PDB file of C-alpha atoms and ligand atoms in Angstrom:
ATOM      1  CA  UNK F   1       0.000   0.000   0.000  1.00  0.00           C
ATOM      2  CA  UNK F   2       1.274   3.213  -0.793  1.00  0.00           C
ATOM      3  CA  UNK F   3       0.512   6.029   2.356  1.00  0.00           C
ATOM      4  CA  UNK F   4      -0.982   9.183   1.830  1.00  0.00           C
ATOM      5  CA  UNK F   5      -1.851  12.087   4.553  1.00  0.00           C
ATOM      6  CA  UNK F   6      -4.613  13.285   6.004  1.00  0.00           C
ATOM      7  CA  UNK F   7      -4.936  16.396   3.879  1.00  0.00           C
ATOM      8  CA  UNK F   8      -6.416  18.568   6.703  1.00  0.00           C
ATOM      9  CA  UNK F   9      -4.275  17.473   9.665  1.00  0.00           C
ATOM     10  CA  UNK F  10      -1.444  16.157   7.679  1.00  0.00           C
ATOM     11  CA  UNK F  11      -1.730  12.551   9.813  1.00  0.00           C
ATOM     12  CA  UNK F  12      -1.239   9.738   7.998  1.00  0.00           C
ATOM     13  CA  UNK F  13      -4.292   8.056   6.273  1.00  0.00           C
ATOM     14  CA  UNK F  14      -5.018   4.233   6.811  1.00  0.00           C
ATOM     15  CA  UNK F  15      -7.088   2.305   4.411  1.00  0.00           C
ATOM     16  CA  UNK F  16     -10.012   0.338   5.332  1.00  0.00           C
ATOM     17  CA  UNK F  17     -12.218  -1.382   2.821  1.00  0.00           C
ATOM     18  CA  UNK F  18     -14.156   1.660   2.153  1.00  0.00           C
ATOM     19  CA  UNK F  19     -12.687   4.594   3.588  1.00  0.00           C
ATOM     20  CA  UNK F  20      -9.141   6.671   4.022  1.00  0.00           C
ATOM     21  CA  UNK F  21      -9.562   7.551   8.003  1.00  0.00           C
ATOM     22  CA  UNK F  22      -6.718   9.255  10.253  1.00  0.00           C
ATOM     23  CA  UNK F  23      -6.388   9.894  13.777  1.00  0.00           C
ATOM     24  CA  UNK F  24      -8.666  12.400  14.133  1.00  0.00           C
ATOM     25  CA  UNK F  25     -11.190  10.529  12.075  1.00  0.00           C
ATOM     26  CA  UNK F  26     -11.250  12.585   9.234  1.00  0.00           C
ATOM     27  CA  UNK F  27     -12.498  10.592   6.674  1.00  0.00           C
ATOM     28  CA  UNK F  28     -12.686  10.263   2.906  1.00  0.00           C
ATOM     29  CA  UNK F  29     -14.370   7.875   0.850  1.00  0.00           C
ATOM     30  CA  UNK F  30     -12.881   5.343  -1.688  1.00  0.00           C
ATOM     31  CA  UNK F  31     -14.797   5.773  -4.528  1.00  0.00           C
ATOM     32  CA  UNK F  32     -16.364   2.557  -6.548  1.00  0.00           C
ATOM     33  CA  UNK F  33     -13.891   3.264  -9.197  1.00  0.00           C
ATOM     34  CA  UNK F  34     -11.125   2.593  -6.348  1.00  0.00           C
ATOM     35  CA  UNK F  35      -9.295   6.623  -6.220  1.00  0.00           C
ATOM     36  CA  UNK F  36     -10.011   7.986  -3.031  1.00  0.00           C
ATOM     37  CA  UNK F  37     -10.807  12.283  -3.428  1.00  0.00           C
ATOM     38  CA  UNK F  38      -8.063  14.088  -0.967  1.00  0.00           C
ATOM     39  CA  UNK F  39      -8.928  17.538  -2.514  1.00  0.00           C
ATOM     40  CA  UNK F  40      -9.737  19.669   0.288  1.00  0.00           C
ATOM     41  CA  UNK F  41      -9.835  23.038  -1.538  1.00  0.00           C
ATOM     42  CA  UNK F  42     -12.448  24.071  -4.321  1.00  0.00           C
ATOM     43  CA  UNK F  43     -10.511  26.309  -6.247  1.00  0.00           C
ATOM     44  CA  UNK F  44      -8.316  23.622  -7.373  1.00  0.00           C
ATOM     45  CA  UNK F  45     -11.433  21.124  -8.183  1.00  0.00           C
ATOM     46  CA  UNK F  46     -11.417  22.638 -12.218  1.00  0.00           C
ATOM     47  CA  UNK F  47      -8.389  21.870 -13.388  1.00  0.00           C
ATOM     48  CA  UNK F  48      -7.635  18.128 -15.269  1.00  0.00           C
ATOM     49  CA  UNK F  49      -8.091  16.014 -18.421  1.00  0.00           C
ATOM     50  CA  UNK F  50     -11.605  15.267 -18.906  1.00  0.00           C
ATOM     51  CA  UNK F  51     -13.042  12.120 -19.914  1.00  0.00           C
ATOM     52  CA  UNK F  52     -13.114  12.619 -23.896  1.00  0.00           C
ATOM     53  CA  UNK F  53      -8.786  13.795 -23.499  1.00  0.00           C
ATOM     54  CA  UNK F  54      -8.242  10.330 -21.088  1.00  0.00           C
ATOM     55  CA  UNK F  55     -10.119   8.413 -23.504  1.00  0.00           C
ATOM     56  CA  UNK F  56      -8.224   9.719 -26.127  1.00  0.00           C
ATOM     57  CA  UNK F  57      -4.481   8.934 -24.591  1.00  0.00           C
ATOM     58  CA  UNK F  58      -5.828   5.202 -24.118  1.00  0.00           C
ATOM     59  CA  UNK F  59      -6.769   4.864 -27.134  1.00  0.00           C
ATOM     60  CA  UNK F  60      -3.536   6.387 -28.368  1.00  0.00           C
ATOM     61  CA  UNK F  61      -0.637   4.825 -25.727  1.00  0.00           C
ATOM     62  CA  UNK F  62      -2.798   1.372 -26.242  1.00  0.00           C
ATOM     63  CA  UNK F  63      -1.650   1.331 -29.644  1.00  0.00           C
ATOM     64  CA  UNK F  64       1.800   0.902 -28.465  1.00  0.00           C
ATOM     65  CA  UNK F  65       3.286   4.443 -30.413  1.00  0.00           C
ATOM     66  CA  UNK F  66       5.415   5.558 -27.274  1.00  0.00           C
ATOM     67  CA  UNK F  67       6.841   2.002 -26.646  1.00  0.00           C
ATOM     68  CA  UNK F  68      10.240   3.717 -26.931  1.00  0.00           C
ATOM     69  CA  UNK F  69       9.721   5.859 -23.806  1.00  0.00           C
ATOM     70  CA  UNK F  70       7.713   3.484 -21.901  1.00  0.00           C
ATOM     71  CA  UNK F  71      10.605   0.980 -22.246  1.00  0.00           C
ATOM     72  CA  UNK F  72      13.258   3.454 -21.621  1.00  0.00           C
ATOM     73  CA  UNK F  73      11.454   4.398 -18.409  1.00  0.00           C
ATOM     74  CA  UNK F  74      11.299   0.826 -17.392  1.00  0.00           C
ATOM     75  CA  UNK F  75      14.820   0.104 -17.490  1.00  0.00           C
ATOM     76  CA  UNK F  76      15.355   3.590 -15.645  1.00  0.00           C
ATOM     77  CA  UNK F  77      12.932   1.776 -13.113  1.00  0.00           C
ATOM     78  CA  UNK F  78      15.006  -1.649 -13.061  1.00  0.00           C
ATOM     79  CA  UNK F  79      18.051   0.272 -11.844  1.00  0.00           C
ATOM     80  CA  UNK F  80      16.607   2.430  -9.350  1.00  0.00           C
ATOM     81  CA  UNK F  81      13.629   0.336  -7.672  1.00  0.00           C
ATOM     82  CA  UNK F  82      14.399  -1.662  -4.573  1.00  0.00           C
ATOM     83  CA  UNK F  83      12.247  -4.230  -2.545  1.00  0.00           C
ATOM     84  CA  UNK F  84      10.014  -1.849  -0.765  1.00  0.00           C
ATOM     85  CA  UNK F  85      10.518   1.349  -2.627  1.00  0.00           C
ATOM     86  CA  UNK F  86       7.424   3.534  -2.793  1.00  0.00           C
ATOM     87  CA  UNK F  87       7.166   4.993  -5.811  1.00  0.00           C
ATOM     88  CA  UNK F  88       4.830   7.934  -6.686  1.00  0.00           C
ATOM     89  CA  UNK F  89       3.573   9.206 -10.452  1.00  0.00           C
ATOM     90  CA  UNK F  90       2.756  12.755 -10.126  1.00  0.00           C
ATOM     91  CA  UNK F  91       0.238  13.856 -12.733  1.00  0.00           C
ATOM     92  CA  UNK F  92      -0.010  10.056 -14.244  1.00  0.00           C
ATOM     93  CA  UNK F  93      -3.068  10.489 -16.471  1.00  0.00           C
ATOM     94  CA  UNK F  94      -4.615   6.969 -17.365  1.00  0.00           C
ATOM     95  CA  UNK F  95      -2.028   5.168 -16.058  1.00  0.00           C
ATOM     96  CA  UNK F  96      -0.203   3.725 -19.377  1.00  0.00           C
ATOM     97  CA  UNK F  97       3.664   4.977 -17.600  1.00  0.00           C
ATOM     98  CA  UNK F  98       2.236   3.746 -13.742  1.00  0.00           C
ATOM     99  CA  UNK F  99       1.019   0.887 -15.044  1.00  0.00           C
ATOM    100  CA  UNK F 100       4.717  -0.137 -16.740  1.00  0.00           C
ATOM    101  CA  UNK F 101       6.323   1.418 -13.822  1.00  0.00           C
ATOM    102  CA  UNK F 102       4.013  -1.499 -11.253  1.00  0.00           C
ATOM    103  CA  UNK F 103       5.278  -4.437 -13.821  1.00  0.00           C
ATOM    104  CA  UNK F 104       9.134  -3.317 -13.803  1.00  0.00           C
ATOM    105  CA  UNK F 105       9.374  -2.303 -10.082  1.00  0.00           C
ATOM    106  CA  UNK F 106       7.543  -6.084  -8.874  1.00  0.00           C
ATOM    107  CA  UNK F 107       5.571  -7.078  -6.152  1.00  0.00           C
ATOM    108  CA  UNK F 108       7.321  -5.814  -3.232  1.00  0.00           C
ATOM    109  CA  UNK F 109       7.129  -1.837  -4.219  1.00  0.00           C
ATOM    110  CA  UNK F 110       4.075   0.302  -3.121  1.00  0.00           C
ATOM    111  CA  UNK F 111       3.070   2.190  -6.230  1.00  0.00           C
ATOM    112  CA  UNK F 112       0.890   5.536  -5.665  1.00  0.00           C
ATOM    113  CA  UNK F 113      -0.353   7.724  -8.221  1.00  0.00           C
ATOM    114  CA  UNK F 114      -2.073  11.455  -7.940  1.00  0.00           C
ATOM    115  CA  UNK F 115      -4.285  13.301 -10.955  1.00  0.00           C
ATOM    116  CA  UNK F 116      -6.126  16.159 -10.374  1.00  0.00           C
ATOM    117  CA  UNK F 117      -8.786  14.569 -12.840  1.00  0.00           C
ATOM    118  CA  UNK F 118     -11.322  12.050 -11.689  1.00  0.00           C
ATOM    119  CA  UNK F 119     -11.490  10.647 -14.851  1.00  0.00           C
ATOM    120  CA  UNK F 120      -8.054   9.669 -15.015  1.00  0.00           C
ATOM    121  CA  UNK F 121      -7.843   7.936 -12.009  1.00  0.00           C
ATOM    122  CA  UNK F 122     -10.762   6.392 -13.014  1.00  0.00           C
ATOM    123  CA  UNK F 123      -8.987   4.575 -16.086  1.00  0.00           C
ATOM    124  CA  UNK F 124      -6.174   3.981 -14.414  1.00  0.00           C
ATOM    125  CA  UNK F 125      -8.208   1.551 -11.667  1.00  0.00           C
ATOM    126  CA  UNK F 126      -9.204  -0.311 -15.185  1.00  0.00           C
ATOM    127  CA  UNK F 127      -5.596  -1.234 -15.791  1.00  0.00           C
ATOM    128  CA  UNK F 128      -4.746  -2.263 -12.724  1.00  0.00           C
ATOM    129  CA  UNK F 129      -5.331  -2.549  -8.755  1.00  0.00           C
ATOM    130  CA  UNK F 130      -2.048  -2.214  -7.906  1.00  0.00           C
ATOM    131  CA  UNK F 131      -1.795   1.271  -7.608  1.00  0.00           C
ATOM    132  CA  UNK F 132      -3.134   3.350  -4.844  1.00  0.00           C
ATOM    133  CA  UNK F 133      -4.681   6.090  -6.524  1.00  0.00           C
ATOM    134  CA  UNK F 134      -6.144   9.668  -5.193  1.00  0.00           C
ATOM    135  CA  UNK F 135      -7.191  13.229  -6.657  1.00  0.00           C
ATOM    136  CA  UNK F 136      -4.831  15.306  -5.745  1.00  0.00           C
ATOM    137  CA  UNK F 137      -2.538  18.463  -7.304  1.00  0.00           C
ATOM    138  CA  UNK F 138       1.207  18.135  -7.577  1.00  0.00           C
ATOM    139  CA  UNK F 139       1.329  22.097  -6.143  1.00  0.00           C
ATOM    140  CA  UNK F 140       0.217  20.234  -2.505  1.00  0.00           C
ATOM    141  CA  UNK F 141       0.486  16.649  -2.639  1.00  0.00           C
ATOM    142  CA  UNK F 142      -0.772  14.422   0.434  1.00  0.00           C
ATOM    143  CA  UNK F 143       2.215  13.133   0.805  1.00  0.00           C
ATOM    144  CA  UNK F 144       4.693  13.153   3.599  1.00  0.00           C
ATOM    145  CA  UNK F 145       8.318  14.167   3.865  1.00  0.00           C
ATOM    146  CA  UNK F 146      11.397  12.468   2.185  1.00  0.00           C
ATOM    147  CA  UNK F 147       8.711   9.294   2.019  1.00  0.00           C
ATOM    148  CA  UNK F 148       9.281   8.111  -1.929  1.00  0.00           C
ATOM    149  CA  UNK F 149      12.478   6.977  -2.943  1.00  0.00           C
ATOM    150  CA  UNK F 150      11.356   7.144  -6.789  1.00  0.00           C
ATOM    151  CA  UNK F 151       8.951   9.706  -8.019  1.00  0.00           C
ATOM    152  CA  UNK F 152       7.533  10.342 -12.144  1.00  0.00           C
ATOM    153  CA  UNK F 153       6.829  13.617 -13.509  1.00  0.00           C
ATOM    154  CA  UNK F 154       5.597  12.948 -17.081  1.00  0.00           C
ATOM    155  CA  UNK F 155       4.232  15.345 -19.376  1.00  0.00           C
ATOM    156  CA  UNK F 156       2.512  17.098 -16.751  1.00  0.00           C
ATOM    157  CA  UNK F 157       2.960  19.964 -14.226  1.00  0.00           C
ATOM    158  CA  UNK F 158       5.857  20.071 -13.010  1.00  0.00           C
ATOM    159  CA  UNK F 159       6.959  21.664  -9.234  1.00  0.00           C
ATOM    160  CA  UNK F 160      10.056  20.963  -8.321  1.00  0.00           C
ATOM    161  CA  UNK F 161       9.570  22.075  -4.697  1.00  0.00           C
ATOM    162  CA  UNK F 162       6.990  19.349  -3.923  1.00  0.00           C
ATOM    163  CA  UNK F 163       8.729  16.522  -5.644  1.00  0.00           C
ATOM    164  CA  UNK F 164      12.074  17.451  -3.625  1.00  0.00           C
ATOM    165  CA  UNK F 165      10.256  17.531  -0.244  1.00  0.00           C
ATOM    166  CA  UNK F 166       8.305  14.227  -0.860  1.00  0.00           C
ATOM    167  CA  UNK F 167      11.484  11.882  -2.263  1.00  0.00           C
ATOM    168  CA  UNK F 168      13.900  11.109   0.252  1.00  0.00           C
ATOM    169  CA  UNK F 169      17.552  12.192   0.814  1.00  0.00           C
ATOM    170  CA  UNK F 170      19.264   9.521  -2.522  1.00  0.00           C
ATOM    171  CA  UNK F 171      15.656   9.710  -4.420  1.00  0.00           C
ATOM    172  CA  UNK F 172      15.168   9.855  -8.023  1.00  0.00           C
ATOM    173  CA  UNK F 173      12.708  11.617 -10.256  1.00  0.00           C
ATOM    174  CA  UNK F 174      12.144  10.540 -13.366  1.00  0.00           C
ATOM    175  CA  UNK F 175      10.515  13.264 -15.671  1.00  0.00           C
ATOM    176  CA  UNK F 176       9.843  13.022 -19.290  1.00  0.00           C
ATOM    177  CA  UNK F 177       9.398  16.461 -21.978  1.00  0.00           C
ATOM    178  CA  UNK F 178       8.459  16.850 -24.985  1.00  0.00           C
ATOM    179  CA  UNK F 179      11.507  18.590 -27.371  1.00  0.00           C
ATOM    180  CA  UNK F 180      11.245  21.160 -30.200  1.00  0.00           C
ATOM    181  CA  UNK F 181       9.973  19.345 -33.100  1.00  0.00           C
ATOM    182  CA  UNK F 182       7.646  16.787 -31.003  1.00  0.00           C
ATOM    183  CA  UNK F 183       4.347  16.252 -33.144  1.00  0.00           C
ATOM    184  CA  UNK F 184       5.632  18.827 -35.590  1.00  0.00           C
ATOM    185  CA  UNK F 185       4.122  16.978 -39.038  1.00  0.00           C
ATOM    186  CA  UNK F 186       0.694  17.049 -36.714  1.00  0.00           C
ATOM    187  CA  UNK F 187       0.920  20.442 -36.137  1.00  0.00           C
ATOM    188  CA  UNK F 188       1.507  21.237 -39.517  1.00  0.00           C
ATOM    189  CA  UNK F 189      -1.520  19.044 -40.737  1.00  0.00           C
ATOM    190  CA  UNK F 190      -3.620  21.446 -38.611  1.00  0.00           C
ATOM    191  CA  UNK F 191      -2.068  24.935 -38.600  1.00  0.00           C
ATOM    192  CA  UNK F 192      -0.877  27.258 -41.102  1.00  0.00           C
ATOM    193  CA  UNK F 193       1.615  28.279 -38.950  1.00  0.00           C
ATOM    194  CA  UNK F 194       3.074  25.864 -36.834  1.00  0.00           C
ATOM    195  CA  UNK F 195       5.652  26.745 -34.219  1.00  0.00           C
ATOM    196  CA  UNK F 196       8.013  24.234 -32.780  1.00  0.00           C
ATOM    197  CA  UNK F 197       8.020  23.941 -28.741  1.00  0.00           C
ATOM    198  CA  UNK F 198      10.367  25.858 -26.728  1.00  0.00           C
ATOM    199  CA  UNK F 199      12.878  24.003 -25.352  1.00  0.00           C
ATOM    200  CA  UNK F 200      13.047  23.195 -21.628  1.00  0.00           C
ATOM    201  CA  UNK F 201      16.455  23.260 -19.310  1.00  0.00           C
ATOM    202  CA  UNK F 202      17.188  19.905 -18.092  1.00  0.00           C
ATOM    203  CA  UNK F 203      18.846  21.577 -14.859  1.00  0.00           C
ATOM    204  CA  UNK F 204      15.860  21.974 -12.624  1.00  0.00           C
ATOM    205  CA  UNK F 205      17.382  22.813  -9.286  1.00  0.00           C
ATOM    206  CA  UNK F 206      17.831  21.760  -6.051  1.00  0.00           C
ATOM    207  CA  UNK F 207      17.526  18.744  -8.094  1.00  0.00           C
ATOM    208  CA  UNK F 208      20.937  17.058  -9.390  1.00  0.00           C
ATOM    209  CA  UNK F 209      20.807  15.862 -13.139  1.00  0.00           C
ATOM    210  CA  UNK F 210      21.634  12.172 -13.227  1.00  0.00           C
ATOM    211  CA  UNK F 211      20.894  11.650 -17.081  1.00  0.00           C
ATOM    212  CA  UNK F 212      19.095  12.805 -19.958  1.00  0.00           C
ATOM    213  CA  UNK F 213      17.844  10.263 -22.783  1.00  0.00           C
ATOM    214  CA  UNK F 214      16.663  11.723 -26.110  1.00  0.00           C
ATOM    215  CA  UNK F 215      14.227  10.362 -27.973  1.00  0.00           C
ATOM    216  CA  UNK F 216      13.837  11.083 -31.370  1.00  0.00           C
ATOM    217  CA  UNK F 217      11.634   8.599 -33.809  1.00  0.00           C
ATOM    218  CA  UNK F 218       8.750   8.604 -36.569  1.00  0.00           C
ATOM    219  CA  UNK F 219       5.489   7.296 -36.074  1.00  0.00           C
ATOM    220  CA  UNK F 220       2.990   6.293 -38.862  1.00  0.00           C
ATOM    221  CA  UNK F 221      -0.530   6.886 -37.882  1.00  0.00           C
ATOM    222  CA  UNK F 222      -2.692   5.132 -39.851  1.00  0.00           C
ATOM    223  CA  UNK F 223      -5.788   5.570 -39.099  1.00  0.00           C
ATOM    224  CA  UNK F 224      -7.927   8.851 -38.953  1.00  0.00           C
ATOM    225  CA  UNK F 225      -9.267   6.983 -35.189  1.00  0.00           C
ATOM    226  CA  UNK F 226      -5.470   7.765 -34.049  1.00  0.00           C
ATOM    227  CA  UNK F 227      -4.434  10.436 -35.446  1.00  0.00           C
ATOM    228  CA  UNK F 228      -8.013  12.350 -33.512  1.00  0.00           C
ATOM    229  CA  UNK F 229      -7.094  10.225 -30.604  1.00  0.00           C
ATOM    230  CA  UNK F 230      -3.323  11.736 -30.728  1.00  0.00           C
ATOM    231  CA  UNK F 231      -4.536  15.287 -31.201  1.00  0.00           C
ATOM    232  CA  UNK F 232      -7.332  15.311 -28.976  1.00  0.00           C
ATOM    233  CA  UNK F 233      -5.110  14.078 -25.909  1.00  0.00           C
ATOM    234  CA  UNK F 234      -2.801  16.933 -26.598  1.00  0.00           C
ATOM    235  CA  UNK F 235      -3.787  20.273 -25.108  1.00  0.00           C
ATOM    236  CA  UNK F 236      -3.935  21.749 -28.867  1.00  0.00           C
ATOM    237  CA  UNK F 237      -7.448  20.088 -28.882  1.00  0.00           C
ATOM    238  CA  UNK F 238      -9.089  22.928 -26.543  1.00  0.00           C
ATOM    239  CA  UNK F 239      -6.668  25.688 -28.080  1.00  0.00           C
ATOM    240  CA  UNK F 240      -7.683  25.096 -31.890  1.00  0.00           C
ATOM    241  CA  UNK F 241     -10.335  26.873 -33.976  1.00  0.00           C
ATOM    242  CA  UNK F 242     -12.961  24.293 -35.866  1.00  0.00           C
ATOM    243  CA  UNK F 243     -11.857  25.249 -38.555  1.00  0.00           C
ATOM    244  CA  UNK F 244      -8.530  24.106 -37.989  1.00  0.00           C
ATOM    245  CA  UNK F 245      -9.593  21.093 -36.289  1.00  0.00           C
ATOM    246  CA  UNK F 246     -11.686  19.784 -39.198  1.00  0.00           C
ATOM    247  CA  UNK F 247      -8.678  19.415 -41.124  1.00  0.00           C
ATOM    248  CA  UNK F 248      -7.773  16.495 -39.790  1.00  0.00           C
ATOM    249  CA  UNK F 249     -10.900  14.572 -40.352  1.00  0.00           C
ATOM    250  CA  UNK F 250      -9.732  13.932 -43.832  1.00  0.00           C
ATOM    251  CA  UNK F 251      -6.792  12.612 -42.904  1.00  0.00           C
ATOM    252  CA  UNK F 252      -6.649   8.725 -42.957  1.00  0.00           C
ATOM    253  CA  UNK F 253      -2.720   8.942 -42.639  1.00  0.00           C
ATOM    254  CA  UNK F 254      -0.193  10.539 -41.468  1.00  0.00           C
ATOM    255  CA  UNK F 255       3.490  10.612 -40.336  1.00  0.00           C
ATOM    256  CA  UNK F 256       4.521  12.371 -37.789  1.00  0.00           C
ATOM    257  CA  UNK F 257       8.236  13.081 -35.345  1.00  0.00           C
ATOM    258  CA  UNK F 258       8.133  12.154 -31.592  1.00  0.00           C
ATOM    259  CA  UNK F 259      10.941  13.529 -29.777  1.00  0.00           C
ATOM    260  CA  UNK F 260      10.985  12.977 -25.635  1.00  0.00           C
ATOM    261  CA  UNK F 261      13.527  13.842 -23.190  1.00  0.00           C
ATOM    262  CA  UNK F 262      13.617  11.605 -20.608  1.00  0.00           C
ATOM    263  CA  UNK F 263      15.352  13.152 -17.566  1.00  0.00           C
ATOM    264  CA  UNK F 264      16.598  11.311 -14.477  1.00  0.00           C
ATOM    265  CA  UNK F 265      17.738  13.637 -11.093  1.00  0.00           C
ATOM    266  CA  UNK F 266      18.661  12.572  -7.624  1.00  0.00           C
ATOM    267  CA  UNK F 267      17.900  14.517  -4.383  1.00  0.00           C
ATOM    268  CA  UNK F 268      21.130  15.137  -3.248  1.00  0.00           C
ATOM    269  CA  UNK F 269      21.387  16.424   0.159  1.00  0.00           C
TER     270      UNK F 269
HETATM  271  C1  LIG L   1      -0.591  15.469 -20.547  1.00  0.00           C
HETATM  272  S1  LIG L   1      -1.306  14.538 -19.225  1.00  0.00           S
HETATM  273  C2  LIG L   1      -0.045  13.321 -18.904  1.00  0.00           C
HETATM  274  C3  LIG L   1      -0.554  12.111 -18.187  1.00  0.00           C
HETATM  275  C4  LIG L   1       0.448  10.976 -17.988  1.00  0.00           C
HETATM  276  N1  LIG L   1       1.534  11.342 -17.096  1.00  0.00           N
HETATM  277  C5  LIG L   1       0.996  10.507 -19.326  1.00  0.00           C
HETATM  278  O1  LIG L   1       2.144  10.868 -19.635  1.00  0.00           O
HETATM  279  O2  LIG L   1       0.305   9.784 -20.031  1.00  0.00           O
HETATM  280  C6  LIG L   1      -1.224  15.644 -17.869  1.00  0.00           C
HETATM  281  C7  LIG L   1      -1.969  15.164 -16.628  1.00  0.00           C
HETATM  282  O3  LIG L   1      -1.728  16.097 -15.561  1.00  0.00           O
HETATM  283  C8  LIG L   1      -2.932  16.259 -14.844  1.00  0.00           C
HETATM  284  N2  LIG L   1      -2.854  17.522 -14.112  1.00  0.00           N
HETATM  285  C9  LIG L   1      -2.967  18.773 -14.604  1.00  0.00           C
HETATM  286  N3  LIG L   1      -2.796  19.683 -13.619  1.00  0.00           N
HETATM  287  C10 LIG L   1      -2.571  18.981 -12.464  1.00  0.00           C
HETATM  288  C11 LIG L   1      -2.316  19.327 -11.106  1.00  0.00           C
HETATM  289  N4  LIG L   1      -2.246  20.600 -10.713  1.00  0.00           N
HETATM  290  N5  LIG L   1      -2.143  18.345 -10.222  1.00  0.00           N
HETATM  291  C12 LIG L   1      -2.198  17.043 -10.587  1.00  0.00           C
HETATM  292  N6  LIG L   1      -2.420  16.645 -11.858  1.00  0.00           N
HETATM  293  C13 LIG L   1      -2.604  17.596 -12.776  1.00  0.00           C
HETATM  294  C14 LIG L   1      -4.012  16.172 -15.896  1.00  0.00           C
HETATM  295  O4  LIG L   1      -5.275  15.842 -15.345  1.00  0.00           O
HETATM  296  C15 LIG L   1      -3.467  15.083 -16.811  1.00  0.00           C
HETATM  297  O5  LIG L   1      -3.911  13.808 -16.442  1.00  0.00           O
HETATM  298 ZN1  LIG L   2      -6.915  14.254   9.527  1.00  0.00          ZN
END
């Protein structure tokens, strides 16, 4: 079981079959889907993929297009995972990285994964039951002190500050960014001007930069299922006009760069 904390006192939570309960009996309910809601504070309730974007990266990551990552993140996991390591995937979406992170690490590791989105969690509970799951935000995780000895920041916020606190003095964080010409050939099938991304720094201090693994391969989409399943769990989706959109439903092919960073830093004390 992976622990999380009471996020009103800050007391550790203990499972029972239906509820999260502390000390001072604060309680919060395990929902039938299996994540159990430690969001305290409204104003951060908004925020998250929605069902129709989780759907979509399923659908997508199913297919097997990111193998490369999800492989090199595995072996990342094979060095670094020990019997009884609790590991924690910050912002892990539906699962398709935790899920691969459960398999490499083996039984004897206590996998927990946060998502601000419901719906997320949701899909990740349909993968597997061997991740403790709860809606949280990475800005104020419910998580205690130097408790994680691995954590995984992919493709989602990233603060640097919580991740530090939570892994403990030797931990490892394992983050993975998208580089300049990522999805480029997609962009271009839907804008007329198509910018590249803005490359990140891999320093991201206090943290200590153990390695960096580039990624850089082609992808054939070939159906016009995955390449809407690919755009639509990419936050273009909600920033493109209909026009632009409707481009793509034409398309029954297309061919496209992936390019990932894959970034691997130690707390260092
Ligand atoms: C692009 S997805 C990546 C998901 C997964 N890590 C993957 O690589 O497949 C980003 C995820 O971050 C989540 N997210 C966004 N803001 C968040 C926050 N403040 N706290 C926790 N999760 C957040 C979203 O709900 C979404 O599931
Ligand atoms: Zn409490």
């Amino acid at each position: 079981l992976f622990e999380f904390l009471c996020p009103i006192c800050k007391n550790p939570l203990v499972r029972t079959e239906k509820t999260y309960i502390c000390e001072n009996s604060h309680s919060f309910d395990i929902a039938k889907s299996g994540y159990v809601n430690l969001l305290i504070s409204q104003k951060q309730q908004c925020h998250g993929d929605d069902k129709l974007m989780v759907q979509s990266r399923r659908d997508f990551l199913d297919k097997g297009y990111y193998a490369p990552l999800r492989n090199a993140l595995c072996e990342q996991i094979q060095k670094y995972a020990k019997t009884g390591s609790r590991i924690l995937d910050a912002g892990a979406g539906e699962g398709y990285y935790s899920a691969a992170v459960a398999d490499a690490a083996g039984d004897n590791c206590h996998i927990g994964a946060i998502d601000i989105s419901k719906h997320a969690l949701t899909a990740i509970n349909k993968r597997t039951k061997n991740i403790d799951c709860a809606v949280a935000s990475i800005y104020d995780m419910p998580v205690a002190d130097s408790s994680c000895q691995i954590a995984l920041n992919f493709f989602a916020p990233n603060c640097n500050e919580e991740l530090f606190r939570i892994l403990d003095n030797g931990g490892i964080l394992i983050r993975a960014i998208p580089l300049r010409r990522h999805l480029f050939s997609l962009k271009s099938a839907v804008y007329d001007e198509p910018y590249e991304n803005e490359p990140e720094s891999y320093d991201s201090p206090p943290f200590s930069l153990v390695s960096a693994k580039e990624l850089r391969f082609r992808i054939n989409l070939d159906s016009n299922k995955d390449i809407l399943s690919l755009f639509q769990m990419t936050p273009y989706y909600y920033k493109t006009s209909k026009k632009d959109y409707e481009k793509l439903l034409s398309l029954d092919e297309l061919e496209t760069e992936v390019e990932f960073c894959l970034l691997t830093y130690e707390k260092k004390l």
